[in-house]
């Protein structure tokens, strides 16, 4: 999308745009954060001898200094205007004609220093390519991202893109700033042209791929993603794009089917638990949770089957079990929880196994208000004794604590726990029976 001068001025006047810093990694997939360094680089810039009515400007374009008597603010967009900033002399009671533009006397170095201080100055006097490049080099030498970007905006407007690209190719600092700026203002067309010129095919592909974010219609977004599959991505990114397309394709089918089932009102799960949001454009893990919640027992051959999702997207066992447990526990489907951790060996013997660790299973079950009998079963499966005792004590699994103390022959710990159970309860009677037993050889 082409941007007008007004769009570029909005860059300086809107806090939603973030600054580039020299500390940022040149990583196309990273999220560039707002630059504290860029904010801090805006000096306490008010000279004693000139332009008293000019306002200091923060990175967001909002004033950080004084107001004029008119209550209006000067901004950096004024500094980049085609003409010198207007004089307020008539309104301030100054004699007309008192204002004078000294910008024609400023060298590139003077101009850059004024920009760094937030002073109003026109760049239009720099007409030759040599002068413009000297201005850019002075800006880069200042190591101030704001000033570099300000000069780049001027060059972008006054140079052909072929000349601009050619000169920036040998000026990597300025080039990185331009790339960041074009991403921030969304000038996708110029950004793609720049990557083509630089023969940076992978970045070109990634930049094209990001355009899907601007497509709201699911079918159109799906078709756009399909065109991205053949772009020259790295192997890892290529797999990501393919998965993205496949996931959205499935989500469209699931969403249409579930919307119909929900509106028909004949499916129990949708009647008891109405959907809170569409599944479209949700992340893979969210989609898996949704499938485990609404479609847990579906045959593997269907798009909405959790097992199908696991195999198609190669979801690791730990992630699958954790997600399925969270979904089934939320529904209090304890039989499904039990089946999730039950395995059989080749002789037909069953055994409980949890790739996420039974301590995590216990925490999730308790969070979903599992009955104490179920909690006790899984606390007992925790291998580390100290962890088992801590969990059993925390969640009041009395039988587990009592039996573990007995097995450890720890009379003192069992005696201390006696005070934590109800008077006259079955648990208190059980503890008393053990403490009075002559068959246990206590270690303390």
Coordinates of C-alpha atoms in Angstrom, one line a residue:
X1 CA 0.0 0.0 0.0
X2 CA 1.4 3.4 -0.9
X3 CA 1.6 6.0 1.8
X4 CA 1.1 9.7 1.5
X5 CA 3.1 12.5 3.2
X6 CA 0.3 12.6 5.7
X7 CA 0.7 9.0 6.6
X8 CA 4.4 9.6 7.1
X9 CA 3.7 12.5 9.4
X10 CA 1.3 10.3 11.4
X11 CA 4.3 8.1 12.1
X12 CA 5.8 10.8 14.2
X13 CA 2.5 11.9 15.8
X14 CA 1.1 8.6 16.9
X15 CA 2.3 6.6 19.9
X16 CA 1.3 3.3 18.3
X17 CA 4.5 3.3 16.2
X18 CA 7.7 1.9 17.7
X19 CA 11.2 3.2 17.3
X20 CA 14.1 1.3 15.9
X21 CA 17.3 0.9 18.0
X22 CA 20.8 -0.1 17.3
X23 CA 20.4 -2.9 19.9
X24 CA 17.6 -4.7 18.0
X25 CA 18.5 -7.9 16.3
X26 CA 18.0 -7.9 12.5
X27 CA 15.6 -10.8 12.8
X28 CA 12.6 -10.7 10.5
X29 CA 10.5 -12.9 12.8
X30 CA 11.3 -11.1 16.1
X31 CA 9.0 -8.6 17.7
X32 CA 10.7 -5.2 17.8
X33 CA 9.9 -3.5 21.1
X34 CA 9.6 0.3 21.6
X35 CA 13.0 1.8 22.0
X36 CA 13.8 3.3 25.3
X37 CA 17.1 4.3 23.8
X38 CA 15.2 6.3 21.1
X39 CA 13.1 8.0 23.7
X40 CA 16.1 8.7 25.9
X41 CA 18.0 10.1 22.9
X42 CA 15.7 13.1 22.8
X43 CA 17.8 15.5 24.7
X44 CA 16.6 18.2 27.0
X45 CA 16.8 20.3 23.9
X46 CA 16.0 24.0 24.4
X47 CA 18.7 26.4 23.4
X48 CA 19.0 29.7 25.2
X49 CA 19.4 31.8 22.2
X50 CA 16.8 31.0 19.6
X51 CA 13.4 29.7 18.8
X52 CA 11.9 30.1 22.2
X53 CA 8.4 29.4 20.9
X54 CA 9.4 25.9 19.6
X55 CA 8.2 22.9 21.7
X56 CA 10.2 19.9 22.7
X57 CA 8.8 16.7 21.2
X58 CA 8.8 13.1 22.6
X59 CA 9.0 10.0 20.5
X60 CA 5.3 9.6 20.4
X61 CA 4.9 13.1 18.9
X62 CA 3.4 14.5 22.1
X63 CA 5.0 17.6 23.6
X64 CA 7.2 17.1 26.7
X65 CA 7.9 20.8 27.2
X66 CA 6.2 24.1 27.3
X67 CA 3.0 25.2 25.5
X68 CA 3.0 28.3 23.3
X69 CA 0.7 31.0 24.5
X70 CA -1.7 29.9 21.9
X71 CA -1.9 26.5 23.6
X72 CA -0.7 24.6 20.4
X73 CA 2.2 22.3 20.1
X74 CA 4.9 22.0 17.5
X75 CA 5.7 18.5 16.4
X76 CA 8.5 16.8 14.5
X77 CA 6.1 16.6 11.5
X78 CA 6.5 20.4 11.4
X79 CA 10.3 19.9 11.4
X80 CA 9.9 17.7 8.3
X81 CA 7.5 20.0 6.5
X82 CA 8.1 21.3 3.0
X83 CA 8.3 24.9 4.2
X84 CA 9.6 26.4 7.3
X85 CA 7.2 26.3 10.3
X86 CA 4.7 29.1 10.2
X87 CA 5.2 32.2 12.3
X88 CA 2.8 32.9 15.1
X89 CA 4.0 36.6 15.2
X90 CA 0.6 38.2 14.3
X91 CA -1.2 36.2 17.1
X92 CA 1.6 36.9 19.6
X93 CA 1.5 40.6 18.9
X94 CA 4.9 40.7 17.1
X95 CA 5.4 43.1 14.2
X96 CA 4.7 41.3 10.9
X97 CA 7.8 40.5 9.0
X98 CA 9.9 39.9 12.1
X99 CA 10.1 36.1 11.4
X100 CA 13.1 35.1 9.4
X101 CA 14.0 31.6 8.0
X102 CA 17.7 30.9 8.7
X103 CA 17.5 27.3 7.4
X104 CA 19.3 28.2 4.1
X105 CA 22.4 28.9 6.1
X106 CA 22.5 25.5 7.9
X107 CA 25.0 22.8 6.9
X108 CA 24.0 19.2 6.9
X109 CA 25.7 18.9 10.3
X110 CA 23.8 21.9 11.7
X111 CA 20.5 20.6 10.4
X112 CA 21.0 17.2 11.9
X113 CA 21.9 18.7 15.3
X114 CA 18.7 20.8 15.1
X115 CA 16.6 17.8 14.3
X116 CA 18.1 15.9 17.2
X117 CA 17.1 18.8 19.5
X118 CA 13.6 18.8 18.0
X119 CA 14.0 22.2 16.3
X120 CA 11.9 23.1 13.3
X121 CA 13.9 23.0 10.1
X122 CA 13.2 22.4 6.4
X123 CA 15.2 19.8 4.5
X124 CA 14.1 21.1 1.1
X125 CA 17.3 23.1 0.6
X126 CA 19.2 19.9 0.2
X127 CA 18.5 19.3 -3.5
X128 CA 21.5 17.5 -4.9
X129 CA 22.1 13.8 -4.3
X130 CA 25.5 14.6 -2.7
X131 CA 23.9 16.9 -0.2
X132 CA 21.1 14.5 0.6
X133 CA 23.6 11.6 1.2
X134 CA 25.8 13.9 3.3
X135 CA 22.7 14.7 5.4
X136 CA 22.0 11.0 5.8
X137 CA 25.6 10.2 6.8
X138 CA 25.6 13.0 9.4
X139 CA 22.3 11.5 10.8
X140 CA 23.8 8.0 11.0
X141 CA 26.9 9.4 12.8
X142 CA 24.7 10.8 15.5
X143 CA 23.4 7.3 16.3
X144 CA 19.9 8.7 16.9
X145 CA 17.2 6.5 15.4
X146 CA 14.7 9.3 15.3
X147 CA 16.9 11.6 13.2
X148 CA 17.9 8.8 10.9
X149 CA 14.3 8.0 10.2
X150 CA 13.4 11.7 9.7
X151 CA 16.1 12.0 7.0
X152 CA 15.0 8.7 5.4
X153 CA 11.4 10.0 5.2
X154 CA 12.8 13.0 3.3
X155 CA 14.9 10.9 1.0
X156 CA 12.0 8.5 0.3
X157 CA 9.9 11.4 -0.8
X158 CA 12.5 13.1 -3.0
X159 CA 14.5 10.3 -4.5
X160 CA 13.5 7.6 -7.0
X161 CA 13.3 4.2 -5.3
X162 CA 16.0 2.9 -7.6
X163 CA 18.5 5.6 -6.4
X164 CA 17.3 5.3 -2.8
X165 CA 17.8 1.5 -2.8
X166 CA 21.2 1.7 -4.5
X167 CA 22.6 4.2 -2.0
X168 CA 21.1 2.4 1.1
X169 CA 22.5 -1.0 0.0
X170 CA 26.0 0.3 0.9
X171 CA 24.7 2.0 4.1
X172 CA 23.5 -0.9 6.2
X173 CA 22.5 1.1 9.3
X174 CA 20.2 3.4 7.4
X175 CA 18.9 0.4 5.4
X176 CA 17.8 -1.3 8.6
X177 CA 16.1 1.8 9.8
X178 CA 14.2 2.1 6.5
X179 CA 13.1 -1.5 6.6
X180 CA 11.8 -1.0 10.1
X181 CA 10.0 2.2 9.2
X182 CA 8.3 0.7 6.2
X183 CA 7.1 -2.2 8.3
X184 CA 5.7 0.2 10.9
X185 CA 3.8 2.3 8.4
X186 CA 2.7 -0.7 6.5
X187 CA 4.2 0.3 3.1
X188 CA 4.2 -3.3 1.9
X189 CA 4.7 -2.5 -1.7
X190 CA 7.9 -0.5 -1.3
X191 CA 9.1 -3.0 1.2
X192 CA 8.6 -5.8 -1.3
X193 CA 10.4 -3.8 -4.0
X194 CA 13.3 -3.2 -1.6
X195 CA 13.7 -6.9 -0.8
X196 CA 13.6 -7.7 -4.5
X197 CA 16.3 -5.2 -5.2
X198 CA 18.4 -6.6 -2.4
X199 CA 17.7 -10.2 -3.6
X200 CA 16.6 -11.1 -0.1
X201 CA 14.2 -13.7 -1.2
X202 CA 13.4 -15.2 2.3
X203 CA 12.6 -11.8 3.7
X204 CA 10.5 -11.1 0.6
X205 CA 8.5 -14.3 1.2
X206 CA 8.0 -13.5 4.9
X207 CA 6.9 -10.0 4.1
X208 CA 4.4 -11.3 1.6
X209 CA 3.2 -13.9 4.0
X210 CA 2.4 -11.3 6.7
X211 CA -0.2 -9.7 4.4
X212 CA -2.6 -12.5 5.5
X213 CA -3.1 -10.5 8.7
X214 CA -5.0 -7.9 6.7
X215 CA -7.4 -10.4 5.2
X216 CA -10.5 -10.9 7.4
X217 CA -12.6 -13.3 5.2
X218 CA -11.5 -16.9 6.2
X219 CA -11.9 -18.3 2.7
X220 CA -9.9 -15.5 1.1
X221 CA -7.2 -15.8 3.8
X222 CA -7.0 -19.5 3.2
X223 CA -6.6 -19.0 -0.5
X224 CA -3.9 -16.4 0.1
X225 CA -2.0 -18.7 2.4
X226 CA -2.2 -21.4 -0.3
X227 CA -0.3 -19.0 -2.6
X228 CA 2.4 -18.5 0.1
X229 CA 3.3 -22.2 0.3
X230 CA 5.5 -22.1 -2.9
X231 CA 7.4 -19.0 -1.8
X232 CA 11.1 -19.3 -1.0
X233 CA 11.0 -19.8 2.7
X234 CA 13.5 -21.6 4.9
X235 CA 12.6 -25.2 5.5
X236 CA 11.4 -24.4 9.0
X237 CA 9.2 -21.5 7.9
X238 CA 7.9 -23.4 4.9
X239 CA 6.6 -26.1 7.3
X240 CA 5.0 -23.4 9.4
X241 CA 3.2 -21.8 6.4
X242 CA 2.0 -25.2 5.3
X243 CA 0.7 -26.0 8.8
X244 CA -1.0 -22.6 8.9
X245 CA -2.9 -23.3 5.7
X246 CA -3.9 -26.8 6.7
X247 CA -5.1 -25.6 10.2
X248 CA -7.2 -22.8 8.8
X249 CA -8.6 -25.2 6.2
X250 CA -9.7 -27.5 9.0
X251 CA -11.0 -24.7 11.2
X252 CA -13.3 -23.5 8.4
X253 CA -14.9 -27.0 8.1
X254 CA -15.2 -27.5 11.9
X255 CA -16.6 -24.0 12.4
X256 CA -19.3 -24.5 9.7
X257 CA -20.3 -27.9 11.1
X258 CA -20.4 -26.9 14.7
X259 CA -22.3 -23.7 14.0
X260 CA -25.0 -25.9 12.4
X261 CA -25.0 -28.4 15.3
X262 CA -25.3 -25.6 17.9
X263 CA -28.1 -23.8 16.1
X264 CA -30.0 -27.1 15.7
X265 CA -29.9 -27.6 19.4
X266 CA -29.8 -31.4 19.2
X267 CA -26.3 -32.1 20.4
X268 CA -25.9 -32.4 24.2
X269 CA -22.4 -31.0 24.5
X270 CA -23.4 -27.7 22.7
X271 CA -26.6 -27.4 24.7
X272 CA -24.8 -27.8 28.0
X273 CA -21.7 -25.8 27.0
X274 CA -22.5 -23.2 24.3
X275 CA -19.4 -22.0 22.4
X276 CA -18.0 -18.7 23.6
X277 CA -16.2 -17.9 20.4
X278 CA -15.4 -19.0 16.8
X279 CA -12.6 -21.4 16.3
X280 CA -11.4 -19.6 13.2
X281 CA -7.8 -18.3 13.2
X282 CA -7.2 -19.7 16.7
X283 CA -3.7 -21.2 17.5
X284 CA -3.1 -24.9 17.1
X285 CA -3.2 -25.6 20.9
X286 CA -6.5 -23.7 21.3
X287 CA -7.9 -25.8 18.4
X288 CA -6.7 -29.0 20.0
X289 CA -8.3 -28.0 23.4
X290 CA -11.6 -27.2 21.5
X291 CA -11.5 -30.6 19.8
X292 CA -10.8 -32.4 23.1
X293 CA -13.7 -30.5 24.6
X294 CA -16.4 -30.9 21.9
X295 CA -15.2 -33.8 19.8
X296 CA -13.2 -36.1 22.0
X297 CA -14.6 -39.4 21.0
X298 CA -14.8 -38.7 17.2
X299 CA -13.3 -41.1 14.8
X300 CA -9.7 -40.4 13.7
X301 CA -10.8 -39.9 10.1
X302 CA -12.7 -36.6 10.9
X303 CA -11.1 -33.1 10.7
X304 CA -12.3 -32.3 14.3
X305 CA -10.8 -35.5 15.9
X306 CA -8.2 -34.7 18.5
X307 CA -6.2 -37.8 17.5
X308 CA -6.3 -36.6 13.9
X309 CA -5.0 -33.2 14.9
X310 CA -2.2 -34.8 16.9
X311 CA -1.0 -36.9 14.0
X312 CA -1.4 -34.3 11.3
X313 CA 0.5 -31.6 13.1
X314 CA 2.9 -33.9 14.9
X315 CA 1.9 -32.6 18.4
X316 CA 4.2 -34.1 21.1
X317 CA 2.7 -36.5 23.6
X318 CA 3.2 -34.1 26.5
X319 CA 1.4 -31.3 24.8
X320 CA -1.4 -33.6 23.7
X321 CA -1.9 -35.2 27.2
X322 CA -1.7 -31.8 29.0
X323 CA -4.3 -30.3 26.6
X324 CA -6.7 -33.3 26.7
X325 CA -6.5 -33.5 30.5
X326 CA -7.4 -29.8 30.8
X327 CA -10.4 -30.2 28.5
X328 CA -11.8 -33.5 30.0
X329 CA -11.2 -32.4 33.6
X330 CA -13.1 -29.1 32.9
X331 CA -16.0 -31.3 31.8
X332 CA -15.5 -33.5 34.9
X333 CA -15.2 -36.5 32.5
X334 CA -13.2 -38.6 35.0
X335 CA -13.5 -41.8 33.1
X336 CA -11.8 -40.1 30.1
X337 CA -9.1 -38.8 32.4
X338 CA -8.5 -42.3 33.7
X339 CA -8.3 -43.7 30.2
X340 CA -5.9 -41.0 29.1
X341 CA -3.2 -42.4 31.5
X342 CA -4.0 -46.1 31.3
X343 CA -1.7 -48.2 29.0
X344 CA -1.5 -51.9 28.3
X345 CA 1.6 -53.9 27.7
X346 CA 1.8 -56.8 25.2
X347 CA 0.6 -59.3 27.9
X348 CA -2.5 -57.2 28.5
X349 CA -1.5 -55.8 31.9
X350 CA -2.6 -52.2 32.5
X351 CA -0.4 -49.5 34.0
X352 CA -0.8 -45.8 34.6
X353 CA 1.7 -43.6 32.8
X354 CA 1.8 -39.8 32.6
X355 CA 4.4 -38.1 30.3
X356 CA 3.7 -34.8 32.0
X357 CA 4.3 -36.3 35.5
X358 CA 1.6 -37.2 38.0
X359 CA 2.3 -34.2 40.1
X360 CA 1.0 -32.0 37.3
X361 CA -2.0 -34.2 36.8
X362 CA -2.9 -33.8 40.5
X363 CA -2.6 -30.0 40.2
X364 CA -4.9 -29.8 37.2
X365 CA -7.4 -32.2 38.7
X366 CA -7.6 -30.2 41.9
X367 CA -8.0 -27.0 39.9
X368 CA -11.1 -28.6 38.2
X369 CA -12.5 -29.7 41.6
X370 CA -11.9 -33.4 41.2
X371 CA -13.4 -35.6 44.0
X372 CA -10.9 -36.5 46.8
X373 CA -11.0 -40.2 45.8
X374 CA -9.7 -39.4 42.4
X375 CA -7.1 -37.0 43.7
X376 CA -5.9 -39.7 46.1
X377 CA -5.5 -42.2 43.3
X378 CA -3.2 -39.8 41.3
X379 CA -1.3 -38.5 44.4
X380 CA -0.4 -42.1 45.2
X381 CA 1.1 -42.4 41.7
X382 CA 3.7 -39.6 42.4
X383 CA 7.0 -41.3 42.7
X384 CA 8.9 -38.8 44.8
X385 CA 7.9 -39.3 48.4
X386 CA 8.4 -35.8 49.6
X387 CA 6.4 -34.4 46.6
X388 CA 3.7 -37.0 47.3
X389 CA 3.5 -36.0 51.0
X390 CA 3.4 -32.3 50.2
X391 CA 0.6 -32.8 47.6
X392 CA -1.4 -35.1 49.9
X393 CA -1.1 -32.6 52.8
X394 CA -2.0 -29.6 50.6
X395 CA -5.1 -31.3 49.1
X396 CA -6.2 -33.1 52.3
X397 CA -5.7 -36.6 50.9
X398 CA -5.6 -38.0 54.4
X399 CA -5.3 -41.7 53.6
X400 CA -2.3 -41.0 51.4
X401 CA -0.5 -39.1 54.1
X402 CA -1.3 -41.8 56.8
X403 CA -0.3 -44.7 54.5
X404 CA 2.9 -43.0 53.5
X405 CA 3.9 -42.2 57.0
X406 CA 3.2 -45.8 57.9
X407 CA 5.4 -47.1 55.0
X408 CA 8.2 -44.7 56.1
X409 CA 7.8 -45.9 59.7
X410 CA 7.8 -42.2 60.6
X411 CA 5.8 -42.1 63.9
X412 CA 6.6 -38.4 64.7
X413 CA 5.2 -37.2 61.3
X414 CA 2.1 -39.4 61.7
X415 CA 1.6 -38.0 65.3
X416 CA 2.0 -34.5 64.0
X417 CA -0.6 -35.1 61.2
X418 CA -3.1 -36.4 63.7
X419 CA -3.8 -32.8 64.8
X420 CA -4.8 -32.0 61.2
X421 CA -7.7 -34.4 60.9
X422 CA -11.2 -34.0 62.4
X423 CA -11.8 -35.2 65.9
X424 CA -13.6 -38.5 66.0
X425 CA -13.1 -39.0 62.3
X426 CA -12.3 -42.3 60.6
X427 CA -8.9 -40.9 59.8
X428 CA -8.2 -40.2 63.5
X429 CA -9.2 -43.7 64.4
X430 CA -6.9 -45.1 61.7
X431 CA -3.9 -43.0 62.9
X432 CA -4.5 -44.1 66.6
X433 CA -4.7 -47.8 65.5
X434 CA -1.3 -47.5 63.7
X435 CA 0.3 -45.6 66.6
X436 CA -0.8 -48.3 69.0
X437 CA 0.2 -51.2 66.8
X438 CA 3.0 -53.4 68.1
X439 CA 3.7 -54.8 64.6
X440 CA 5.3 -51.7 63.3
X441 CA 8.9 -51.0 64.1
X442 CA 8.9 -47.2 64.1
X443 CA 12.2 -45.4 63.2
X444 CA 11.5 -42.6 65.6

